[in-house]
Amino acid sequence: MPPRVRLAVISISFLFVLSTFVQAGQRSASQRENPVYTAWESFPVGTKVVVRSVTERDGKKQIEKTSKELLEKTDEAVVIGRTVVMVSEDGSESKLPQMKLRNPHYFRLPPGIDPKRFGQAKGVKEQGEQRLQVEAGTFETTWKKIESKVEAGITYTQTWSSNEVPGGLVKAINRTPATEVVNTMELITLEIPGQSSTQ
């Protein structure tokens, strides 16, 4: 290969490598990891969680069960199948069609969002750690008590989350005194391929 041609090839290769590093740097500066992706990435395909939601108002209860299953996982995205089951007062169930939700590994923050404060919960009044038992099992959790203002007034929320659970949610209680509405969500099933079912 003539020296000039060799030099041109080396120069082009160098520029390509440099361009790759620059693009990677631009991505890290302008994009953030998707918390949904990171909450599922350490679990194998086929992992499934089921969360029961009970909303109480005026002595009546509305019950829903939401299942999420990891259908696909790549370096670019995770695909989660989401199915909602409505439970009527007589105990009968009505299942809605499954939705497949693609969650990319990275995403661009909307304008006006401070990257340093992204993902930080607002209105946290107390927080701590607790070993919590729910229907799906016992988990090491971190909990937070949050106050937020909505149209109906002040809402008080306490959440328990764990890295042992895809998606993180173990339990949550949401209470709005002005409307006398209380919503409780609890993990009732955790299935991880290769491990015994906790149902």
Coordinates of N, CA and C in Angstrom, one line a residue:
M1 N 0.9 -1.2 0.0 CA 0.0 0.0 0.0 C 0.9 1.2 0.0
P2 N 0.7 2.2 -1.0 CA 1.5 3.4 -1.0 C 1.4 4.2 0.3
P3 N 2.5 4.9 0.7 CA 2.5 5.6 2.0 C 1.4 6.6 2.1
R4 N 1.1 7.3 1.0 CA 0.0 8.3 1.1 C -1.3 7.7 1.4
V5 N -1.6 6.5 0.7 CA -2.8 5.8 0.9 C -2.9 5.3 2.4
R6 N -1.8 4.7 2.8 CA -1.7 4.2 4.2 C -2.0 5.3 5.2
L7 N -1.4 6.5 5.0 CA -1.6 7.6 5.9 C -3.1 8.1 5.9
A8 N -3.7 8.1 4.7 CA -5.1 8.5 4.6 C -6.0 7.5 5.3
V9 N -5.7 6.2 5.2 CA -6.5 5.2 5.9 C -6.4 5.3 7.4
I10 N -5.1 5.6 7.9 CA -4.9 5.8 9.3 C -5.6 7.0 9.8
S11 N -5.6 8.1 9.0 CA -6.2 9.3 9.4 C -7.7 9.1 9.5
I12 N -8.3 8.4 8.5 CA -9.8 8.2 8.5 C -10.2 7.3 9.8
S13 N -9.3 6.3 10.0 CA -9.6 5.4 11.2 C -9.5 6.2 12.5
F14 N -8.6 7.1 12.6 CA -8.4 7.9 13.8 C -9.6 8.8 14.0
L15 N -10.1 9.4 12.9 CA -11.2 10.3 12.9 C -12.5 9.5 13.3
F16 N -12.6 8.3 12.8 CA -13.8 7.5 13.2 C -13.8 7.2 14.7
V17 N -12.6 6.8 15.2 CA -12.5 6.5 16.6 C -12.8 7.7 17.5
L18 N -12.3 8.8 17.1 CA -12.5 10.1 17.8 C -13.9 10.5 17.8
S19 N -14.6 10.3 16.6 CA -16.0 10.6 16.5 C -16.8 9.7 17.4
T20 N -16.5 8.4 17.5 CA -17.2 7.5 18.4 C -17.1 8.0 19.8
F21 N -15.9 8.4 20.3 CA -15.8 8.9 21.7 C -16.5 10.2 21.9
V22 N -16.6 11.1 20.9 CA -17.3 12.3 21.0 C -18.8 12.1 21.1
Q23 N -19.3 11.1 20.3 CA -20.7 10.8 20.3 C -21.1 10.2 21.7
A24 N -20.2 9.4 22.2 CA -20.5 8.8 23.5 C -20.5 9.8 24.6
G25 N -19.6 10.8 24.5 CA -19.6 11.9 25.5 C -20.8 12.7 25.4
Q26 N -21.3 13.0 24.1 CA -22.5 13.8 24.0 C -23.7 13.1 24.5
R27 N -23.7 11.7 24.4 CA -24.9 11.0 24.9 C -24.9 11.1 26.4
S28 N -23.7 10.9 27.1 CA -23.7 11.0 28.5 C -24.1 12.3 29.0
A29 N -23.8 13.4 28.2 CA -24.0 14.7 28.7 C -25.5 15.1 28.5
S30 N -26.1 14.6 27.5 CA -27.5 15.1 27.2 C -28.6 14.0 27.5
Q31 N -28.2 12.8 27.9 CA -29.2 11.8 28.1 C -28.9 11.2 29.5
R32 N -29.9 10.5 30.0 CA -29.9 9.9 31.3 C -30.4 8.4 31.2
E33 N -29.9 7.6 32.1 CA -30.4 6.2 32.1 C -31.8 6.2 32.5
N34 N -32.6 5.4 31.9 CA -34.0 5.3 32.2 C -34.2 4.4 33.5
P35 N -34.8 5.0 34.6 CA -34.9 4.3 35.8 C -35.7 3.0 35.7
V36 N -36.7 2.9 34.7 CA -37.4 1.7 34.5 C -36.5 0.6 34.0
Y37 N -35.6 1.0 33.1 CA -34.6 0.0 32.5 C -33.7 -0.5 33.6
T38 N -33.2 0.4 34.4 CA -32.2 0.0 35.5 C -32.9 -0.8 36.5
A39 N -34.2 -0.6 36.7 CA -34.9 -1.4 37.7 C -35.2 -2.8 37.3
W40 N -35.1 -3.1 36.0 CA -35.4 -4.5 35.5 C -34.1 -5.2 34.9
E41 N -33.0 -4.4 34.6 CA -31.9 -5.0 33.9 C -31.2 -6.2 34.5
S42 N -31.2 -6.2 35.9 CA -30.5 -7.3 36.5 C -31.3 -8.6 36.7
F43 N -32.5 -8.6 36.1 CA -33.4 -9.8 36.3 C -33.5 -10.5 34.9
P44 N -33.7 -11.8 34.9 CA -33.8 -12.6 33.7 C -35.1 -12.4 33.0
V45 N -35.1 -12.6 31.7 CA -36.4 -12.6 30.9 C -37.3 -13.6 31.5
G46 N -38.6 -13.3 31.6 CA -39.6 -14.2 32.2 C -39.9 -13.8 33.7
T47 N -39.1 -12.9 34.3 CA -39.4 -12.4 35.6 C -40.8 -11.7 35.6
K48 N -41.6 -11.9 36.7 CA -42.9 -11.4 36.7 C -43.2 -10.9 38.1
V49 N -43.9 -9.7 38.2 CA -44.4 -9.2 39.5 C -45.9 -9.0 39.3
V50 N -46.6 -9.1 40.4 CA -48.1 -8.7 40.5 C -48.3 -7.8 41.7
V51 N -48.9 -6.7 41.4 CA -49.2 -5.7 42.5 C -50.7 -5.6 42.6
R52 N -51.2 -5.7 43.8 CA -52.6 -5.5 44.1 C -52.9 -4.1 44.6
S53 N -53.8 -3.4 44.0 CA -54.2 -2.0 44.3 C -55.6 -2.0 44.9
V54 N -55.8 -1.5 46.1 CA -57.1 -1.4 46.7 C -57.4 0.0 47.1
T55 N -58.4 0.6 46.4 CA -58.8 2.0 46.7 C -60.1 1.9 47.5
E56 N -60.1 2.6 48.7 CA -61.2 2.6 49.6 C -61.8 4.0 49.7
R57 N -63.2 4.1 49.5 CA -63.9 5.4 49.6 C -65.3 5.1 49.9
D58 N -65.8 5.8 50.9 CA -67.2 5.7 51.3 C -67.6 4.2 51.6
G59 N -66.7 3.5 52.2 CA -67.0 2.1 52.6 C -66.9 1.1 51.5
K60 N -66.6 1.6 50.3 CA -66.5 0.7 49.1 C -65.0 0.5 48.7
K61 N -64.8 -0.7 48.1 CA -63.4 -1.0 47.7 C -63.4 -1.2 46.2
Q62 N -62.3 -0.7 45.6 CA -62.1 -1.0 44.1 C -60.7 -1.7 44.1
I63 N -60.7 -2.9 43.5 CA -59.5 -3.7 43.5 C -59.0 -4.0 42.1
E64 N -57.7 -3.8 41.9 CA -57.1 -4.1 40.6 C -55.8 -4.9 40.9
K65 N -55.5 -5.8 40.0 CA -54.2 -6.5 40.0 C -53.5 -6.2 38.7
T66 N -52.3 -5.6 38.9 CA -51.4 -5.3 37.7 C -50.2 -6.2 37.7
S67 N -50.1 -7.0 36.6 CA -48.9 -7.9 36.5 C -48.0 -7.3 35.4
K68 N -46.7 -7.4 35.7 CA -45.7 -6.9 34.7 C -44.7 -8.1 34.5
E69 N -44.4 -8.4 33.3 CA -43.5 -9.5 33.0 C -42.4 -9.0 32.0
L70 N -41.2 -9.3 32.3 CA -40.1 -9.0 31.4 C -40.0 -9.9 30.2
L71 N -40.4 -9.3 29.0 CA -40.5 -10.1 27.8 C -39.2 -10.1 27.0
E72 N -38.5 -9.0 27.0 CA -37.3 -8.9 26.2 C -36.3 -8.0 26.9
K73 N -35.0 -8.2 26.7 CA -34.0 -7.4 27.3 C -32.8 -7.3 26.4
T74 N -32.4 -6.1 26.0 CA -31.2 -5.9 25.3 C -30.4 -4.7 25.9
D75 N -29.3 -4.4 25.3 CA -28.5 -3.2 25.8 C -29.3 -1.9 25.5
E76 N -30.2 -2.0 24.5 CA -30.9 -0.8 24.1 C -32.2 -0.6 24.8
A77 N -32.9 -1.7 25.2 CA -34.2 -1.5 25.8 C -34.7 -2.7 26.5
V78 N -35.7 -2.6 27.4 CA -36.4 -3.7 28.0 C -37.8 -3.6 27.5
V79 N -38.5 -4.7 27.2 CA -39.9 -4.8 26.9 C -40.6 -5.5 28.0
I80 N -41.6 -4.7 28.5 CA -42.4 -5.3 29.7 C -43.9 -5.4 29.3
G81 N -44.4 -6.6 29.5 CA -45.8 -6.9 29.2 C -46.6 -6.5 30.5
R82 N -47.6 -5.6 30.3 CA -48.4 -5.1 31.4 C -49.8 -5.6 31.2
T83 N -50.4 -6.3 32.3 CA -51.8 -6.7 32.2 C -52.5 -6.3 33.5
V84 N -53.7 -5.7 33.3 CA -54.5 -5.3 34.4 C -55.7 -6.2 34.5
V85 N -56.0 -6.6 35.8 CA -57.2 -7.4 36.1 C -58.1 -6.6 37.0
M86 N -59.3 -6.4 36.6 CA -60.3 -5.7 37.5 C -61.0 -6.8 38.3
V87 N -61.1 -6.5 39.6 CA -61.8 -7.5 40.5 C -63.1 -6.9 41.0
S88 N -64.2 -7.5 40.7 CA -65.5 -7.0 41.1 C -65.9 -7.3 42.5
E89 N -66.9 -6.8 43.1 CA -67.3 -7.0 44.5 C -67.6 -8.5 44.8
D90 N -68.1 -9.2 43.8 CA -68.4 -10.6 44.0 C -67.1 -11.5 43.9
G91 N -66.0 -10.9 43.6 CA -64.7 -11.6 43.5 C -64.4 -12.1 42.0
S92 N -65.3 -11.9 41.1 CA -65.0 -12.3 39.7 C -64.0 -11.3 39.1
E93 N -63.2 -11.8 38.1 CA -62.1 -11.0 37.6 C -62.3 -10.8 36.1
S94 N -61.9 -9.6 35.6 CA -62.0 -9.2 34.2 C -60.6 -8.8 33.8
K95 N -60.0 -9.5 32.9 CA -58.7 -9.2 32.4 C -58.7 -8.3 31.2
L96 N -57.9 -7.3 31.2 CA -57.8 -6.4 30.0 C -56.6 -6.9 29.2
P97 N -56.7 -6.6 27.9 CA -55.6 -7.1 27.0 C -54.2 -6.6 27.4
Q98 N -53.2 -7.4 27.2 CA -51.9 -7.1 27.6 C -51.3 -5.9 26.7
M99 N -50.6 -5.0 27.4 CA -49.9 -4.0 26.7 C -48.4 -4.3 26.7
K100 N -47.7 -4.1 25.6 CA -46.2 -4.3 25.6 C -45.6 -2.9 25.6
L101 N -44.8 -2.6 26.6 CA -44.2 -1.3 26.8 C -42.7 -1.4 26.6
R102 N -42.2 -0.7 25.6 CA -40.7 -0.7 25.4 C -40.1 0.5 26.1
N103 N -39.1 0.2 27.0 CA -38.5 1.2 27.8 C -37.0 1.3 27.4
P104 N -36.6 2.4 26.7 CA -35.2 2.5 26.2 C -34.2 2.6 27.4
H105 N -33.0 2.2 27.1 CA -32.0 2.3 28.1 C -31.7 3.8 28.5
Y106 N -31.6 4.6 27.5 CA -31.4 6.0 27.7 C -32.5 6.9 27.1
F107 N -32.7 8.1 27.7 CA -33.6 9.0 27.2 C -33.2 10.4 27.4
R108 N -33.7 11.3 26.7 CA -33.3 12.7 26.8 C -34.2 13.4 27.8
L109 N -33.6 14.2 28.7 CA -34.4 14.9 29.7 C -35.2 16.0 29.0
P110 N -36.5 16.2 29.4 CA -37.3 17.4 28.9 C -36.6 18.7 29.2
P111 N -36.9 19.7 28.4 CA -36.3 21.1 28.7 C -36.8 21.5 30.1
G112 N -35.9 22.2 30.8 CA -36.2 22.7 32.1 C -36.0 21.8 33.3
I113 N -35.6 20.5 33.0 CA -35.4 19.6 34.1 C -33.9 19.6 34.5
D114 N -33.6 19.9 35.8 CA -32.3 19.9 36.3 C -31.7 18.5 36.4
P115 N -30.7 18.2 35.6 CA -30.1 16.8 35.6 C -29.7 16.4 37.0
K116 N -29.2 17.4 37.8 CA -28.7 17.0 39.2 C -29.9 16.6 40.1
R117 N -31.1 17.1 39.8 CA -32.2 16.8 40.7 C -33.1 15.7 40.1
F118 N -32.8 15.2 38.9 CA -33.6 14.2 38.2 C -33.7 12.9 39.1
G119 N -34.9 12.4 39.2 CA -35.1 11.2 40.0 C -35.3 11.4 41.5
Q120 N -35.1 12.6 42.0 CA -35.2 12.8 43.4 C -36.6 13.1 43.8
A121 N -37.1 12.4 44.8 CA -38.5 12.6 45.2 C -38.7 14.0 45.9
K122 N -39.8 14.6 45.6 CA -40.1 15.9 46.3 C -41.0 15.7 47.5
G123 N -40.8 16.6 48.4 CA -41.7 16.6 49.6 C -41.5 15.5 50.6
V124 N -40.2 14.9 50.6 CA -39.9 13.8 51.5 C -39.8 14.4 52.9
K125 N -40.6 13.9 53.9 CA -40.6 14.3 55.3 C -39.8 13.4 56.2
E126 N -39.9 12.1 55.9 CA -39.1 11.1 56.7 C -38.7 10.0 55.7
Q127 N -37.6 9.3 56.1 CA -37.2 8.2 55.4 C -36.3 7.2 56.3
G128 N -36.3 6.0 55.9 CA -35.5 5.0 56.7 C -35.5 3.7 56.0
E129 N -35.1 2.7 56.8 CA -35.0 1.3 56.3 C -35.8 0.4 57.1
Q130 N -36.4 -0.7 56.5 CA -37.2 -1.6 57.2 C -37.3 -2.9 56.5
R131 N -37.2 -4.0 57.3 CA -37.5 -5.3 56.7 C -39.0 -5.6 56.8
L132 N -39.6 -5.6 55.6 CA -41.0 -5.6 55.5 C -41.6 -6.9 54.9
Q133 N -42.6 -7.4 55.5 CA -43.3 -8.7 55.0 C -44.6 -8.3 54.3
V134 N -44.7 -8.7 53.1 CA -46.0 -8.6 52.3 C -46.4 -9.9 51.8
E135 N -47.4 -10.0 51.0 CA -48.0 -11.3 50.6 C -46.9 -12.0 49.7
A136 N -46.1 -11.3 49.0 CA -45.1 -11.9 48.1 C -43.9 -12.4 48.8
G137 N -43.7 -12.0 50.1 CA -42.5 -12.4 50.8 C -42.0 -11.3 51.7
T138 N -40.8 -11.5 52.2 CA -40.1 -10.5 53.1 C -39.0 -9.9 52.4
F139 N -38.9 -8.6 52.5 CA -37.8 -7.9 51.7 C -37.2 -6.8 52.5
E140 N -35.9 -6.5 52.3 CA -35.2 -5.4 52.8 C -35.6 -4.2 52.0
T141 N -36.2 -3.2 52.7 CA -36.7 -2.0 52.0 C -36.2 -0.7 52.5
T142 N -36.3 0.3 51.6 CA -36.1 1.7 52.1 C -37.5 2.3 52.0
W143 N -37.9 3.1 53.0 CA -39.2 3.8 52.9 C -39.1 5.3 53.0
K144 N -40.1 5.9 52.4 CA -40.2 7.4 52.4 C -41.6 7.8 52.7
K145 N -41.7 8.9 53.5 CA -43.0 9.5 53.8 C -43.0 10.9 53.0
I146 N -44.0 11.1 52.2 CA -44.0 12.2 51.3 C -45.3 13.0 51.4
E147 N -45.2 14.3 51.4 CA -46.4 15.1 51.4 C -46.4 15.9 50.1
S148 N -47.6 15.9 49.4 CA -47.7 16.6 48.2 C -49.0 17.3 48.1
K149 N -49.1 18.4 47.4 CA -50.3 19.1 47.3 C -51.0 18.8 45.9
V150 N -52.3 18.4 46.0 CA -53.0 18.2 44.7 C -54.3 19.0 44.8
E151 N -55.1 18.9 43.8 CA -56.3 19.7 43.7 C -57.2 19.5 44.9
A152 N -57.3 18.2 45.4 CA -58.2 17.9 46.5 C -57.6 18.3 47.8
G153 N -56.3 18.7 47.9 CA -55.7 19.0 49.1 C -54.4 18.3 49.3
I154 N -54.0 18.2 50.6 CA -52.7 17.5 50.9 C -52.9 16.0 50.8
T155 N -51.9 15.4 50.1 CA -51.9 13.9 50.0 C -50.7 13.4 50.7
Y156 N -50.9 12.4 51.6 CA -49.8 11.8 52.3 C -49.5 10.4 51.7
T157 N -48.2 10.2 51.4 CA -47.8 8.9 50.7 C -46.6 8.3 51.5
Q158 N -46.7 7.0 51.7 CA -45.6 6.3 52.2 C -45.3 5.1 51.3
T159 N -44.0 5.0 50.8 CA -43.6 4.0 49.9 C -42.5 3.1 50.5
W160 N -42.5 1.8 50.2 CA -41.5 0.9 50.5 C -40.9 0.3 49.3
S161 N -39.6 0.4 49.0 CA -39.1 -0.1 47.8 C -37.9 -1.0 48.1
S162 N -37.5 -1.9 47.1 CA -36.4 -2.8 47.3 C -35.8 -3.1 46.0
N163 N -34.4 -3.2 46.0 CA -33.7 -3.7 44.8 C -33.9 -5.1 44.5
E164 N -34.5 -5.9 45.5 CA -34.8 -7.3 45.3 C -36.0 -7.5 44.3
V165 N -36.7 -6.4 44.1 CA -37.9 -6.5 43.3 C -37.8 -5.7 42.0
P166 N -38.0 -6.3 40.8 CA -38.0 -5.5 39.6 C -39.1 -4.4 39.6
G167 N -38.7 -3.2 39.3 CA -39.6 -2.1 39.4 C -39.5 -1.4 40.8
G168 N -39.0 -2.2 41.8 CA -38.8 -1.6 43.1 C -39.9 -1.6 44.1
L169 N -41.2 -1.5 43.6 CA -42.3 -1.3 44.5 C -42.6 -2.6 45.3
V170 N -42.6 -2.4 46.7 CA -43.0 -3.5 47.6 C -44.4 -3.2 48.2
K171 N -44.5 -1.9 48.6 CA -45.8 -1.5 49.2 C -45.9 0.1 49.1
A172 N -47.1 0.6 49.0 CA -47.3 2.0 49.0 C -48.7 2.3 49.6
I173 N -48.8 3.3 50.4 CA -50.1 3.8 51.0 C -50.3 5.2 50.6
N174 N -51.4 5.6 50.0 CA -51.6 7.0 49.6 C -52.9 7.4 50.2
R175 N -52.9 8.5 51.0 CA -54.1 8.9 51.7 C -54.3 10.4 51.5
T176 N -55.6 10.8 51.1 CA -56.0 12.1 50.9 C -57.2 12.4 51.8
P177 N -56.9 13.1 53.0 CA -57.9 13.3 54.0 C -59.2 14.0 53.5
A178 N -59.0 15.0 52.6 CA -60.1 15.8 52.1 C -61.1 15.0 51.4
T179 N -60.7 14.0 50.7 CA -61.6 13.2 49.9 C -61.9 11.8 50.6
E180 N -61.2 11.6 51.7 CA -61.4 10.3 52.5 C -61.1 9.1 51.6
V181 N -60.1 9.3 50.7 CA -59.7 8.2 49.8 C -58.4 7.6 50.3
V182 N -58.3 6.3 50.4 CA -57.1 5.6 50.8 C -56.8 4.6 49.7
N183 N -55.6 4.6 49.2 CA -55.2 3.6 48.2 C -53.9 2.9 48.7
T184 N -54.0 1.5 48.7 CA -52.9 0.7 49.2 C -52.5 -0.2 48.1
M185 N -51.2 -0.2 47.8 CA -50.6 -1.1 46.8 C -49.7 -2.1 47.4
E186 N -49.7 -3.3 47.1 CA -48.9 -4.3 47.7 C -48.4 -5.4 46.7
L187 N -47.2 -5.7 46.8 CA -46.6 -6.8 46.0 C -47.2 -8.1 46.4
I188 N -47.9 -8.8 45.6 CA -48.5 -10.1 46.0 C -47.8 -11.3 45.3
T189 N -47.1 -11.1 44.2 CA -46.4 -12.2 43.5 C -45.0 -11.7 43.0
L190 N -44.0 -12.5 43.2 CA -42.7 -12.3 42.5 C -42.2 -13.6 42.0
E191 N -42.1 -13.7 40.7 CA -41.6 -14.9 40.1 C -40.3 -14.6 39.3
I192 N -39.2 -15.3 39.7 CA -38.0 -15.1 39.0 C -37.5 -16.5 38.5
P193 N -37.4 -16.6 37.1 CA -37.0 -17.9 36.6 C -35.7 -18.5 37.3
G194 N -35.8 -19.7 37.7 CA -34.7 -20.4 38.4 C -34.8 -20.3 39.9
Q195 N -35.8 -19.5 40.4 CA -36.0 -19.4 41.8 C -37.4 -19.9 42.1
S196 N -37.7 -20.3 43.3 CA -39.0 -20.8 43.7 C -40.0 -19.6 43.7
S197 N -41.2 -19.9 43.3 CA -42.3 -18.9 43.3 C -42.6 -18.4 44.7
T198 N -42.9 -17.1 44.8 CA -43.3 -16.5 46.1 C -44.8 -16.3 46.1
Q199 N -45.5 -16.9 45.2 CA -47.0 -16.6 45.1 C -47.7 -17.3 46.3

